[in-house]
Short mmCIF file of C-alpha atoms in Angstrom, two decimals:
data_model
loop_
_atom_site.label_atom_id
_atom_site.label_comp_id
_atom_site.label_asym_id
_atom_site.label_seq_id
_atom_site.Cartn_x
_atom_site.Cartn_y
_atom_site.Cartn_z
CA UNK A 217 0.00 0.00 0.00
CA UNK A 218 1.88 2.97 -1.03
CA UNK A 219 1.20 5.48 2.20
CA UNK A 220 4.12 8.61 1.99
CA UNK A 221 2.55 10.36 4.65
CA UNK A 222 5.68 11.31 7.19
CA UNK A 223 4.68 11.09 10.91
CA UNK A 224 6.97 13.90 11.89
CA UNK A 225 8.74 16.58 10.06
CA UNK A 226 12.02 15.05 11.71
CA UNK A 227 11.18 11.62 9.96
CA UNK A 228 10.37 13.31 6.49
CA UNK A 229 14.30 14.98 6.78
CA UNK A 230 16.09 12.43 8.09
CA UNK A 231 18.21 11.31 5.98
CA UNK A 232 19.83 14.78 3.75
CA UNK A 233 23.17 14.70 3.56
CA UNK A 234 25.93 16.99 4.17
CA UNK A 235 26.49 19.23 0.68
CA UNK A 236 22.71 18.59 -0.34
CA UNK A 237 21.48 20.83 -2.85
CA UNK A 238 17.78 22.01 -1.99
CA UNK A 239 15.28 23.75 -3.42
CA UNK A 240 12.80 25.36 -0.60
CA UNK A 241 9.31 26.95 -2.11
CA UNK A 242 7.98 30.68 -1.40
CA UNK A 243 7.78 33.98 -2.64
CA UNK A 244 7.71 36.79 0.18
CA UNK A 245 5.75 35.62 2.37
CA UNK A 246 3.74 32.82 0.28
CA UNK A 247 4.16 29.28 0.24
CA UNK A 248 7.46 29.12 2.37
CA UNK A 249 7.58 25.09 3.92
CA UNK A 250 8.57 27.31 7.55
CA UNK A 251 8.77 24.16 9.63
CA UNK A 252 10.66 22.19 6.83
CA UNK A 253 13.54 24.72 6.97
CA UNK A 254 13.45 25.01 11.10
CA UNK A 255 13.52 20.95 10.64
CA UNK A 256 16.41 21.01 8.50
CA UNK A 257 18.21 23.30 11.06
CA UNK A 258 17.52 20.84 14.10
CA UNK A 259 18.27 17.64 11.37
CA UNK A 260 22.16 19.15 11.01
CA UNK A 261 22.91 18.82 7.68
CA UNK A 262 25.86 21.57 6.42
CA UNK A 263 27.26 22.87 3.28
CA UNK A 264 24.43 23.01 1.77
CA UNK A 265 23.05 24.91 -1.21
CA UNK A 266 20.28 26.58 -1.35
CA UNK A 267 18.00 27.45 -4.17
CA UNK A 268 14.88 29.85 -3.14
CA UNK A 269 13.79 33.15 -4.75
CA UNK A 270 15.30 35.08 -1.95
CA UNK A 271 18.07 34.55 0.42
CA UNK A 272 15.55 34.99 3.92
CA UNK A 273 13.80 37.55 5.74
CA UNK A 274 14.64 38.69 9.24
CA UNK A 275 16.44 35.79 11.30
CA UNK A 276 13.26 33.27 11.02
CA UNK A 277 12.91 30.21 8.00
CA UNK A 278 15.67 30.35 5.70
CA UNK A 279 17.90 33.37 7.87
CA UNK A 280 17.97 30.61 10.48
CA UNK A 281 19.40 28.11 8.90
CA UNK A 282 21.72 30.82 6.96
CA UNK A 283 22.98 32.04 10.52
CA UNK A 284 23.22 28.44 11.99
CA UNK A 285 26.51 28.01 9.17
CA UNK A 286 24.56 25.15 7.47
CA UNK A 287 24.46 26.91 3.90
CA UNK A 288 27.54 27.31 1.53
CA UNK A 289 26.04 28.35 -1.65
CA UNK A 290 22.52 30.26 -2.17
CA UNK A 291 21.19 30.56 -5.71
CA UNK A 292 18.52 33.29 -5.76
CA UNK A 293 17.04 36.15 -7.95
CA UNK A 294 16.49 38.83 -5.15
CA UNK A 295 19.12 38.49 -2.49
CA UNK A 296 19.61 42.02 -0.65
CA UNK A 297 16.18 43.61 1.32
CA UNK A 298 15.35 45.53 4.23
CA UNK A 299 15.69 42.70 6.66
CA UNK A 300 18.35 40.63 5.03
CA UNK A 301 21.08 40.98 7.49
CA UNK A 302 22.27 37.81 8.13
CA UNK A 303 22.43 37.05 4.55
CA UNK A 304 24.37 40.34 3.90
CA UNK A 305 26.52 39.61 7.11
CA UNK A 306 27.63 36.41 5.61
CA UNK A 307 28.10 37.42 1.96
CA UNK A 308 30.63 40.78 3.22
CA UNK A 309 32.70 37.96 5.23
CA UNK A 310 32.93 35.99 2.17
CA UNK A 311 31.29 33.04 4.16
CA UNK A 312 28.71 32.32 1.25
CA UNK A 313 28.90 31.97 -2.08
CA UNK A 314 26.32 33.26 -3.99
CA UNK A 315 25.07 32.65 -7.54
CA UNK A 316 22.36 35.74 -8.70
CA UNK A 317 19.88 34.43 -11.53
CA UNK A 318 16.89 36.36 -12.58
CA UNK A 319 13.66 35.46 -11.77
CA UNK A 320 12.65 34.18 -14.96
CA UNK A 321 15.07 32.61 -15.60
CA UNK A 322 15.43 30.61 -12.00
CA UNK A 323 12.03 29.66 -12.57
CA UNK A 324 12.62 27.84 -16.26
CA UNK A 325 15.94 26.90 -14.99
CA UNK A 326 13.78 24.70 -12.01
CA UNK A 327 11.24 23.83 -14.89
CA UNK A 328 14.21 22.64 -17.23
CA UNK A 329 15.64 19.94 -14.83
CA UNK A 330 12.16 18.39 -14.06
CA UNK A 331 11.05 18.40 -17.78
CA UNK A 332 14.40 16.73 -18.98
CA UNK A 333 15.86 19.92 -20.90
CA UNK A 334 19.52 20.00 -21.22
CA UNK A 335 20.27 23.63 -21.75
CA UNK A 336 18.27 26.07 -23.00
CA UNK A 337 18.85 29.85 -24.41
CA UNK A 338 17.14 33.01 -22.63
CA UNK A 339 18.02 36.72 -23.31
CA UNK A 340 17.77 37.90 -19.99
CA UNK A 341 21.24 38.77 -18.52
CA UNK A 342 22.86 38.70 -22.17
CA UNK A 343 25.79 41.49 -22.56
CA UNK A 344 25.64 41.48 -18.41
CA UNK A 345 28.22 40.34 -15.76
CA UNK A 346 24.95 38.11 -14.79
CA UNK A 347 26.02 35.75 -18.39
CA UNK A 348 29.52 35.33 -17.31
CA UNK A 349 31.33 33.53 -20.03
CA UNK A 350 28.73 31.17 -20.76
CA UNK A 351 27.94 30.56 -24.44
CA UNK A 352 25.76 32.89 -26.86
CA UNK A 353 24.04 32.95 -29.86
CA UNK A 354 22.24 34.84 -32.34
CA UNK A 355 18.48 33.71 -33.00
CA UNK A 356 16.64 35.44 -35.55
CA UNK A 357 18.50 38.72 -34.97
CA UNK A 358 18.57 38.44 -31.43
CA UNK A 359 21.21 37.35 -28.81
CA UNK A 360 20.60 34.52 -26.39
CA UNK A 361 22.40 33.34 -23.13
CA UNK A 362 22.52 29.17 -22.81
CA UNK A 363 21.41 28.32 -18.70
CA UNK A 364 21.41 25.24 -18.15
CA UNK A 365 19.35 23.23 -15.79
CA UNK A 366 18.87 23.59 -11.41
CA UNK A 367 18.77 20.11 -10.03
CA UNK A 368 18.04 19.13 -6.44
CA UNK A 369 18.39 16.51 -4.61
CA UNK A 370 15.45 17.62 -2.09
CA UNK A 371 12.91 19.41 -2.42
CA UNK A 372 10.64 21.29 0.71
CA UNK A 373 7.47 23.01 -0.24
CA UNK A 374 4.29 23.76 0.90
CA UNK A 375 0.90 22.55 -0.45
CA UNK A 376 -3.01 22.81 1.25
CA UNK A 377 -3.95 19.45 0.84
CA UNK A 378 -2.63 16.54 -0.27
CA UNK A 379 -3.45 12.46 0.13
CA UNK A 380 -1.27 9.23 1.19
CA UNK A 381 -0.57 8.82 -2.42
CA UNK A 382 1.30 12.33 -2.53
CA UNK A 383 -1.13 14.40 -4.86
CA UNK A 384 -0.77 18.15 -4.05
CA UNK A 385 -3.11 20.74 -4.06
CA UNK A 386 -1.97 24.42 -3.39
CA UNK A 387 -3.39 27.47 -2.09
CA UNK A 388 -3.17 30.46 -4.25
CA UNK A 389 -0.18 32.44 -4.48
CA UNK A 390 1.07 29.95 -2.37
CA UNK A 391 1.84 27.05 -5.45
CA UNK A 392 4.74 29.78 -6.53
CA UNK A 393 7.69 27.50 -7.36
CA UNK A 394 6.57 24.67 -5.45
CA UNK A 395 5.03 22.72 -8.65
CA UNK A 396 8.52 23.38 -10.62
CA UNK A 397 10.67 22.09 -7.92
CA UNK A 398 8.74 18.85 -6.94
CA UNK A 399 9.85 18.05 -10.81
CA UNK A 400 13.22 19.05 -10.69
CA UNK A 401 14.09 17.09 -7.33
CA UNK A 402 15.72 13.41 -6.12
CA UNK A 403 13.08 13.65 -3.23
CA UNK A 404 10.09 15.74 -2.25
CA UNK A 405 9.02 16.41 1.05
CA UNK A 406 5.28 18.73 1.36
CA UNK A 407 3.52 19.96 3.94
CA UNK A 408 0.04 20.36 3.78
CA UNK A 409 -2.74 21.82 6.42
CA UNK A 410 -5.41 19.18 5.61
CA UNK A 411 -4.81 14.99 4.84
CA UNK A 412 -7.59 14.16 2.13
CA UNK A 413 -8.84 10.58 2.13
CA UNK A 414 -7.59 9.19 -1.53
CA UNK A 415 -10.11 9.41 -4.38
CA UNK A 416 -11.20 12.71 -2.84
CA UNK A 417 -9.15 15.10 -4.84
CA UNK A 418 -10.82 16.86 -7.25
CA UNK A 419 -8.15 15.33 -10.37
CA UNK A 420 -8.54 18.62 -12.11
CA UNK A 421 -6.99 20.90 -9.32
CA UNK A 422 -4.23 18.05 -8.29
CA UNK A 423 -1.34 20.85 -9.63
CA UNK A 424 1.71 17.96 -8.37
CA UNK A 425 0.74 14.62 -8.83
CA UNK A 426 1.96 12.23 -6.26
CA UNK A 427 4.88 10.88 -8.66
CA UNK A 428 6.49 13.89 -7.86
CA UNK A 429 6.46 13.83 -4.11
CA UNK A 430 8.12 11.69 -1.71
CA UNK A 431 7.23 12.36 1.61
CA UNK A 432 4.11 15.00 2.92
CA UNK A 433 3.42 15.54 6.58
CA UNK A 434 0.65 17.67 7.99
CA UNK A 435 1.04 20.65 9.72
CA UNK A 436 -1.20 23.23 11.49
CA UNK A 437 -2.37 26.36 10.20
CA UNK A 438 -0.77 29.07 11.81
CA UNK A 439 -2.38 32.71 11.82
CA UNK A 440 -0.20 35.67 10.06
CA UNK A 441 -0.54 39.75 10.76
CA UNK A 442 1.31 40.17 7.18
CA UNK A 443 -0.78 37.92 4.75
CA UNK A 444 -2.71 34.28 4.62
CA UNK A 445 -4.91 33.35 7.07
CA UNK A 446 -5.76 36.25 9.35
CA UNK A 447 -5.89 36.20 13.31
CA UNK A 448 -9.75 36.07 14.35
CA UNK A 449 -10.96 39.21 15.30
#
C-alpha cells in the first residue's frame, strides 16, 4: 500500500546529507515550507546549497538556517532587502557563495531539470556580468544566453492538501515554485494543512501529482498579521 505520509517533520528529513542541494518553495511571504527549513536546522545537515527566490527575511525560516553556518552556496534572484542581514553579514565575510539568476530565468531553470531539458537559451542577462562567459548565440537577430538546468536533490514546499498517495493541491499564491521544484528534485518532502482521504481530490486541481512527491506531513495552520490566514478578530 503505497502510504508517503511522514509522521513527523524530523522523519520526512532524516536522511539529507551533508552538501545537499535544496530547493525550498515561497515567494515573500507565500508558500514558504517554515517548519521544513526550522527541521532542517535541528536535522544538522551543512554545506548546503540553497536554491529559493530570496536569500531569507529577518532571522526566522531560511535566515535561520543561513545564521546556523549550514548553507555554503545560495542561488537566488532577489538576495539584498530591508531585513536581510544575516544574509548580507555572511556574503561581506565571504562566508557564502552566492550565484544571482533572474527570476525568470530561475524559474525555467527549475522547470528545465524536471522536464528533462539540457540547456536552453534566454536573453535575460545577455551582454551582463549576470552571463559570465557562458555561451551565446544569435536567433533570428537576437542574442541569447545558454542556462542550463537547477537540479536538487530535495525538495521542501508547501501545499493545502494533499493524500497518502502524494497528490498536491496548493493554495493560491502559495503554489509559486513549489510545482517546478517537486519536478526538478531526487526527493520531495510537502507539507500540507489538511490529509484528504484518496479518491477525494478533485483530479482537475491536483497541480503535483503524487509521482512527484516523496514524503508530505501535515502541519497546522498558523495565523499571520502580514498575509494568509488572518488572526480572528
Amino acid at each position: 500500500m503505497i502510504n508517503k505520509i511522514a509522521r513527523s517533520v524530523a522523519d520526512a528529513l532524516a536522511g539529507i546529507p551533508d552538501g545537499a542541494t535544496v530547493l525550498i518553495g515561497g515567494f515573500g511571504t507565500a508558500g514558504i515550507p517554515g517548519e521544513l527549513i526550522d527541521g532542517l536546522v535541528e536535522q544538522g545537515a551543512k554545506d548546503l546549497t540553497v536554491v529559493n527566490n530570496n536569500a531569507g527575511n529577518g532571522e526566522i525560516g531560511l535566515a535561520a538556517l543561513l545564521k546556523a553556518g549550514r548553507v555554503r552556496k545560495i542561488i537566488c534572484s532577489f538576495p539584498r532587502q530591508a531585513d536581510s542581514q544575516v544574509f548580507d553579514g555572511l556574503y561581506r565575510s565571504g562566508k557564502i557563495e552566492l550565484e544571482l539568476v533572474p527570476q525568470g530565468n530561475l524559474a525555467e531553470r527549475i522547470r528545465a531539470a524536471g522536464a528533462g531539458i539540457g540547456a536552453f537559451f534566454c536573453p535575460t542577462g545577455y551582454g551582463t556580468q549576470l552571463a559570465g562567459n557562458r555561451e551565446t548565440r544569435e536567433i533570428d537577430g537576437k542574442q541569447y544566453v545558454l542556462e542550463y538546468p537547477i537540479h536538487g536533490d530535495v525538495a521542501l514546499i508547501k501545499a493545502e492538501r494533499g493524500d497518502r498517495w502524494g497528490n498536491l493541491v496548493y493554495r493560491k499564491a502559495a503554489r509559486n515554485f513549489g510545482p517546478v521544484m517537486a519536478m526538478a528534485a531526487k526527493k520531495t518532502i510537502a507539507t500540507v494543512h489538511d490529509i484528504a482521504e484518496l479518491g477525494t481530490l478533485d483530479p482537475e486541481t491536483v497541480v503535483t501529482p503524487g509521482i512527484f512527491v516523496h514524503q508530505v506531513v501535515r502541519i497546522e495552520r498558523v495565523a499571520t498579521q502580514a498575509g494568509g490566514f488572518k488572526k480572528a478578530a
